[in-house]
C-alpha positions as MATLAB code, in Angstrom:
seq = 'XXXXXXXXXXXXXXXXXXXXXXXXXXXXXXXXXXXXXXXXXXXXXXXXXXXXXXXXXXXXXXXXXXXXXXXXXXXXXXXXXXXXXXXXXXXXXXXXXXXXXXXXXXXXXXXXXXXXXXXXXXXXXXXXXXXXXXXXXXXXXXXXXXXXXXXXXXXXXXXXXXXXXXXXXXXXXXXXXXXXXXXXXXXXXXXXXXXXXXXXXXXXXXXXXXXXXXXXXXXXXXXXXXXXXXXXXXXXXXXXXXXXXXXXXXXXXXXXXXXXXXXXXXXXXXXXXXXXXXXXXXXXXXXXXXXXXXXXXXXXXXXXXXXXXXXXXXXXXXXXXXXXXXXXXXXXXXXXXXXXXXXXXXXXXXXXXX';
ca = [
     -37.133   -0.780   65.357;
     -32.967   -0.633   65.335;
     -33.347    2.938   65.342;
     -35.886    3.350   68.155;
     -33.898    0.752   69.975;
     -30.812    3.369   69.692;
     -32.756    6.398   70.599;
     -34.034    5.034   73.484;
     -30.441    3.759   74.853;
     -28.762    7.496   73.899;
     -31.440    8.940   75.876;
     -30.901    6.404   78.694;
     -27.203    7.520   78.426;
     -28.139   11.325   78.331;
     -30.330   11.285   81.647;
     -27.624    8.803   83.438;
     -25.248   11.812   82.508;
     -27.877   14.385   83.904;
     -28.223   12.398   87.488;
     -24.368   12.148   87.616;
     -23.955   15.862   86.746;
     -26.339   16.461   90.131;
     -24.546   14.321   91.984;
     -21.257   16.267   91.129;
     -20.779   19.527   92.205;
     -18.376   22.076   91.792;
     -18.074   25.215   94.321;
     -15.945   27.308   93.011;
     -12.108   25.366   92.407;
     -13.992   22.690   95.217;
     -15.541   19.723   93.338;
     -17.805   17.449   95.475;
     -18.924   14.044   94.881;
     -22.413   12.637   96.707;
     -22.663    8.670   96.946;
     -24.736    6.728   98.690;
     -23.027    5.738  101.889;
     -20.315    2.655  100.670;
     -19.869   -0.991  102.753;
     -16.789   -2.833  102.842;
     -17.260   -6.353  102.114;
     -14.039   -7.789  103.259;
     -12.560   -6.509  106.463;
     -10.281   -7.524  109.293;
     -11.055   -6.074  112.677;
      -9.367   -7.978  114.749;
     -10.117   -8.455  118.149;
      -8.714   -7.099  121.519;
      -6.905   -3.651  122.278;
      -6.299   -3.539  118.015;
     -10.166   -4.087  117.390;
     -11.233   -0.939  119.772;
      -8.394    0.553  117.977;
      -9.418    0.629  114.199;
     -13.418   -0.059  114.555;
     -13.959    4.087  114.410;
     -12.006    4.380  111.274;
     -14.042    1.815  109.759;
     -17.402    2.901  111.050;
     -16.604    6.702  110.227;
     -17.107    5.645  106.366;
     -18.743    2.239  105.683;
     -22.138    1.454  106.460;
     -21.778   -2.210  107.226;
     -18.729   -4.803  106.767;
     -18.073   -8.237  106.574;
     -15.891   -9.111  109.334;
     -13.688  -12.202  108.333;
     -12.887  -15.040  110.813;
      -9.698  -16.003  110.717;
      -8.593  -15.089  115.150;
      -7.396  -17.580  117.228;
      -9.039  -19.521  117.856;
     -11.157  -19.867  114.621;
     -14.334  -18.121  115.012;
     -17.713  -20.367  115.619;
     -21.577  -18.888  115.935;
     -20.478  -18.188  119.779;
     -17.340  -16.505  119.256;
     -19.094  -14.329  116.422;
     -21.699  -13.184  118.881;
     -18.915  -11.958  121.422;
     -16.519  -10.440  118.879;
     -19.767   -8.925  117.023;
     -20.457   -7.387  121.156;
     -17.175   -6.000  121.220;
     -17.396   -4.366  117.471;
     -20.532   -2.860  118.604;
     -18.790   -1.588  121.987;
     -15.989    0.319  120.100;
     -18.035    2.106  117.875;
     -18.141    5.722  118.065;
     -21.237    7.551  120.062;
     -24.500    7.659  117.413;
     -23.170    5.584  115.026;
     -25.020    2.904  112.631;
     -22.167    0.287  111.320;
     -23.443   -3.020  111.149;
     -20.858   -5.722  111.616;
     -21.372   -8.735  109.082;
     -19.921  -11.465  111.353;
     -18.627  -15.081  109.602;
     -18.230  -18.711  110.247;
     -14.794  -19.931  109.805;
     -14.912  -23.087  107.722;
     -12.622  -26.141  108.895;
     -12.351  -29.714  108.675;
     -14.640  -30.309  111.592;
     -17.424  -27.583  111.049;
     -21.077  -29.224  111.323;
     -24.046  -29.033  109.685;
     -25.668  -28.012  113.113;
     -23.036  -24.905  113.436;
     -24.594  -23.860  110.447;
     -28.616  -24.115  111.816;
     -27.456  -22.544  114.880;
     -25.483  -19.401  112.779;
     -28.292  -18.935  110.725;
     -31.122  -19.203  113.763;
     -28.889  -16.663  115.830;
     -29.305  -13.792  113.023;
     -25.382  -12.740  113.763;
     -23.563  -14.786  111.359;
     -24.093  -13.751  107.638;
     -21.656  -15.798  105.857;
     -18.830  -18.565  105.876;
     -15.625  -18.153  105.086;
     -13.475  -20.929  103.077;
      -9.208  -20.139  103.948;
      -7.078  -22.811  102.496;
      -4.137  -23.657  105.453;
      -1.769  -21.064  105.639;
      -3.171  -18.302  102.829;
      -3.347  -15.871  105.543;
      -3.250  -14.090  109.103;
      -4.745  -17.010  111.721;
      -5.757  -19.397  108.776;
      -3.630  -22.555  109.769;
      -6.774  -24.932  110.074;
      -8.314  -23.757  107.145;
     -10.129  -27.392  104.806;
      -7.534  -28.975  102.967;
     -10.423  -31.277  101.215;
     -13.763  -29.083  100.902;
     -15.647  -31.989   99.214;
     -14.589  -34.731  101.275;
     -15.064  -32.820  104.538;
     -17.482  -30.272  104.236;
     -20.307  -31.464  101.509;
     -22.775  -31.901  104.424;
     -21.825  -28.408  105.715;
     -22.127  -26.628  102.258;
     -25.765  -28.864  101.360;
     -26.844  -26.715  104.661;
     -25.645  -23.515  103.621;
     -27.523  -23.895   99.914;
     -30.545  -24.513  102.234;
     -30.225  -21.711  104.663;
     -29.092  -19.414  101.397;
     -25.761  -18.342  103.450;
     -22.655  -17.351  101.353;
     -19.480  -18.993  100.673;
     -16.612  -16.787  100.674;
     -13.582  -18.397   99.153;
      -9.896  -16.795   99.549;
      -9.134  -19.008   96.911;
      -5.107  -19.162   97.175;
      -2.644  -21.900   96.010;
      -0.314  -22.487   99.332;
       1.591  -25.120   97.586;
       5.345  -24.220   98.359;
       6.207  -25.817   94.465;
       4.357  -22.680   93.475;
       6.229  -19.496   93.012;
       5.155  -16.863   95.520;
       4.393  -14.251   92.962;
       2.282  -17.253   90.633;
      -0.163  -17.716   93.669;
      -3.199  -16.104   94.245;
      -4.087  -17.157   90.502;
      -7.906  -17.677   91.158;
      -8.285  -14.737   93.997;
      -9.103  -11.595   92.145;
      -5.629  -10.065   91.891;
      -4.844  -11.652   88.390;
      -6.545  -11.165   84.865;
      -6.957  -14.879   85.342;
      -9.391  -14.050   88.164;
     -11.052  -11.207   86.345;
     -11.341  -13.621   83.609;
     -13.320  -16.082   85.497;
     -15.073  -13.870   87.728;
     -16.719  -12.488   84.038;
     -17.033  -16.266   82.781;
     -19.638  -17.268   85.477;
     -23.752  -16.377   85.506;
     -24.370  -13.227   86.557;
     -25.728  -13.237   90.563;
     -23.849  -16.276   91.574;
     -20.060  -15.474   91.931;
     -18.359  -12.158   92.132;
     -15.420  -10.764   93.632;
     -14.512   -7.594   95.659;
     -11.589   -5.815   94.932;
      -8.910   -3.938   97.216;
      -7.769   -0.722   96.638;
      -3.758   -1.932   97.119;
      -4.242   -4.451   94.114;
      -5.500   -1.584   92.248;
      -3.313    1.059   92.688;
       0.192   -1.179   93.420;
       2.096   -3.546   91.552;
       5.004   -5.723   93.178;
       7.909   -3.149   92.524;
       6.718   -1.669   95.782;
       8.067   -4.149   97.930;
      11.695   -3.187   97.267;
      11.676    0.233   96.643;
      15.041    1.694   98.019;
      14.646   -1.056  100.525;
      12.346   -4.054  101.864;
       9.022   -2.026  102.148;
       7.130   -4.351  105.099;
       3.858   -2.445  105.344;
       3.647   -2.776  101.344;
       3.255   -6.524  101.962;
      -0.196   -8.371  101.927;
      -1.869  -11.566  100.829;
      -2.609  -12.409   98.288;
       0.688  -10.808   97.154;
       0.943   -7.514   95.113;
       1.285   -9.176   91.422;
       2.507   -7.856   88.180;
       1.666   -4.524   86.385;
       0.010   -6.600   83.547;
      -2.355   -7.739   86.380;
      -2.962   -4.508   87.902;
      -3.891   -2.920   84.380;
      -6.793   -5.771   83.984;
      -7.979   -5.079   87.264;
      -8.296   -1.732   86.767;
     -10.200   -1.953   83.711;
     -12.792   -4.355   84.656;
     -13.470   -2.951   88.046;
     -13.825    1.230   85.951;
     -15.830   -0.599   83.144;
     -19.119   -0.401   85.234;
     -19.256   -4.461   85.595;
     -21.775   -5.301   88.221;
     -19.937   -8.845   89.252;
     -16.646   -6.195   91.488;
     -17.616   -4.250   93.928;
     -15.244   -2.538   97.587;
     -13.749   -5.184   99.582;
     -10.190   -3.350  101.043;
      -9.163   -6.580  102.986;
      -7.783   -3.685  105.475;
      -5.658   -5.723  107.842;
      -4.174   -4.299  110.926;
      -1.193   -4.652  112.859;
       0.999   -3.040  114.984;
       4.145   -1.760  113.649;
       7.024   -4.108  115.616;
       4.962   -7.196  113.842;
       4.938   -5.503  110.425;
       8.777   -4.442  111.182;
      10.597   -8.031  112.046;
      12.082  -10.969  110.531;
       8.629  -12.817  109.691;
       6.593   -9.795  109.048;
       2.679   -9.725  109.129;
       0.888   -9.438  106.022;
      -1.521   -7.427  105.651;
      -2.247   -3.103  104.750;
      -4.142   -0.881  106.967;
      -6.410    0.812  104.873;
      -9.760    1.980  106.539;
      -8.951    5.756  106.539;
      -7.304    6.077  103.080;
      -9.868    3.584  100.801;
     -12.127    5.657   99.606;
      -9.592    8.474   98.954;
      -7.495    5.992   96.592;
     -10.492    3.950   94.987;
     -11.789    7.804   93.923;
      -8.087    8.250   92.911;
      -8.572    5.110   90.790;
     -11.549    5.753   89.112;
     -10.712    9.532   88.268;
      -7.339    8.516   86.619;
      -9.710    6.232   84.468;
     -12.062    8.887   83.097;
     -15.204    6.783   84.930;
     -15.979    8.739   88.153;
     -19.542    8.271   87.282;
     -19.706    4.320   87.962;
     -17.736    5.037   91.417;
     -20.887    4.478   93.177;
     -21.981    1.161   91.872;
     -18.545   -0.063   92.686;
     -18.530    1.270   96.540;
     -22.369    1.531   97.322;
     -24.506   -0.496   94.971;
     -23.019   -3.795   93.526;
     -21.959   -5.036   97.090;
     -25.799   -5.225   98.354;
     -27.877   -6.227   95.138;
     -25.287   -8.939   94.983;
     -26.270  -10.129   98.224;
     -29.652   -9.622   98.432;
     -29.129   -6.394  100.808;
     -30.858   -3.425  100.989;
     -28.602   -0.647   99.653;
     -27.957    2.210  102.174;
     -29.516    5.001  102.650;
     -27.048    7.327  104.552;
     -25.256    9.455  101.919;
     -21.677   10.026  102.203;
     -19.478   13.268  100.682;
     -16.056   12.724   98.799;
     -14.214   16.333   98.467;
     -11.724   17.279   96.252;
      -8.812   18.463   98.417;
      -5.346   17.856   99.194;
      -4.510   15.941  102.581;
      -1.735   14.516  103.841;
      -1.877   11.112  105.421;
      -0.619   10.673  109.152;
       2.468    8.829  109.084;
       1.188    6.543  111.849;
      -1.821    6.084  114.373;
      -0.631    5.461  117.961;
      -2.113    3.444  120.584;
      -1.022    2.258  124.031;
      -0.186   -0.780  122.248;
       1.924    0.491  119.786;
       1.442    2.038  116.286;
      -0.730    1.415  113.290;
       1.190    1.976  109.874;
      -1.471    3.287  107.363;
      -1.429    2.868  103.715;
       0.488    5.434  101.564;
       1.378    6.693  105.101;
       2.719   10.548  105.214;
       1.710   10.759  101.400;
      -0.367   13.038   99.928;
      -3.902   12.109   98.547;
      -6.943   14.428   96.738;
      -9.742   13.217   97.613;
     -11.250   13.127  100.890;
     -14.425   11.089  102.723;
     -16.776   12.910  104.554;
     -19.895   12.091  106.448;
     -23.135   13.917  104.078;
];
């Protein structure tokens, strides 16, 4: 029985090899990679001028997104429906990205917002931001439990998710220590891996993989290296790494891309946040090559995301190419200019519609 057992999971192995030898081609020094067409599961848009800006780059690789909340002022079922509107009016002629709007979860958030977010079909999800852990998160619930237990009863009902930033904003906690139970951390990975499968799990940026915190201050104060949750040790980067390569269902794409315009990256109280949406699936490939496990790229970017939330998966392909490209050093605007991530470096791989 043991040995049929181990036959059957070699040749399980063998024909997994097969499809992912099909899905990569080589023509002639060209290699090619075929995935189904990748959502981003945690992305800033924006709103305004900056949201017509960076939609396209978005939409020109992910199928859907889940926008997050946090504007001013903090986004109810009404203001989702209008910013969702304006997503939809900045996207490029003929194309298909759906916009994932959310709830933002405060102190005074009903149980009737929720009935009327999930009777509207617009709003897919709530999002939890403790005060101050990010961008436009100042009235974020300082006491879930006491505050919100009617709220969250409604959402088990109407099966809507909770998305937790989970980020200590105590100012007795050292910068660099915070962030402990958002997935930046082996502590994270740890308990992301601890809990039953289908219930929690994390998405994963490609800065946390790629960067550690030496990045900040190389030469000098590096502004557009700075996001939150902070860049953490190398220690932490290795274990993130691993488990997201390691073919673990419970990680899946989530670049937290988070625009804004250079003079408020480039000041004495910087933004936070990396622009990422052109350059994500270039560096996640990067990521996953360097780790010997291109074959489980695609669960990570196209499959996990949906069958964790009950989605269908895509069914748009998308192309990544082997090829050098350099990355503009900036995207101008009438408003000013975007920074990009690795900006003016060069990267090799490259997205392309299939």
């Amino acid at each position: 029985m043991l040995t049929l057992f181990a036959a059957l999971q070699a040749l399980k192995f063998l024909l997994a090899k097969v499809e992912w030898s099909r899905r990569l081609r080589c023509k002639g020094a060209r290699m090619e990679l075929t995935l189904v067409q990748p959502d981003d599961w945690h992305l800033h848009l924006r709103d305004g001028e900056l949201l017509q800006a960076v939609v396209p780059h978005s939409a020109n690789h992910f199928g859907r997104a889940i926008v997050m909340p946090n504007l001013k002022p903090p986004v109810t079922t009404a203001a989702a429906v209008t910013n969702r509107e304006s997503i939809l009016k900045a996207l490029p002629a003929g194309s298909n990205f759906n916009p994932l709007m959310t709830l933002y979860l405060t102190g005074t958030t009903s149980p009737d917002e929720i009935k009327l977010a999930r009777s509207g079909k617009v709003v897919f999800a709530v999002k939890l931001h403790p005060p101050g852990a990010a961008t436009n998160s100042l009235e974020g619930v300082t006491d879930l439990f006491g505050k919100c237990l009617l709220v969250l009863e409604q959402m088990v009902e109407y099966n809507m998710p909770l998305l937790v930033h989970r980020k200590v904003t105590d100012p007795n906690v050292h910068v660099f220590d915070r962030g402990n139970t958002h997935i930046t951390t082996m502590d994270t990975v740890r308990f992301v891996e601890s809990c039953e499968e289908g219930f929690v799990a994390a998405t994963v940026t490609p800065q946390h993989l790629l960067l550690n915190r030496n990045v900040l201050f190389q030469g000098q104060l590096q502004p557009h290296n700075h996001c939150l949750p902070v860049l953490k040790r190398e220690i932490h980067r290795q274990a993130i790494v691993s488990a997201v390569t390691s073919g673990r269902k419970r990680f899946f794409l989530g670049t937290d891309g988070a625009p804004h315009e250079r003079r408020r990256k480039e000041c004495p109280c910087g933004c936070a946040g990396i622009y990422n949406a052109q350059v994500a699936l270039a560096l996640y490939a990067k990521v996953f090559e360097e780790a010997g496990a291109l074959d489980k790229l695609e669960a990570f970017t196209s499959l996990n995301g949906p069958d964790f939330y009950g989605l269908p998966r895509n069914t748009s392909k998308i192309k990544l190419i082997k090829t050098s490209w350099k990355v503009p050093e900036s995207f101008s605007f009438s408003f000013g200019d975007i920074i990009p991530m690795f900006a003016g470096e060069t990267l090799e791989w490259q997205a392309s519609s299939s």
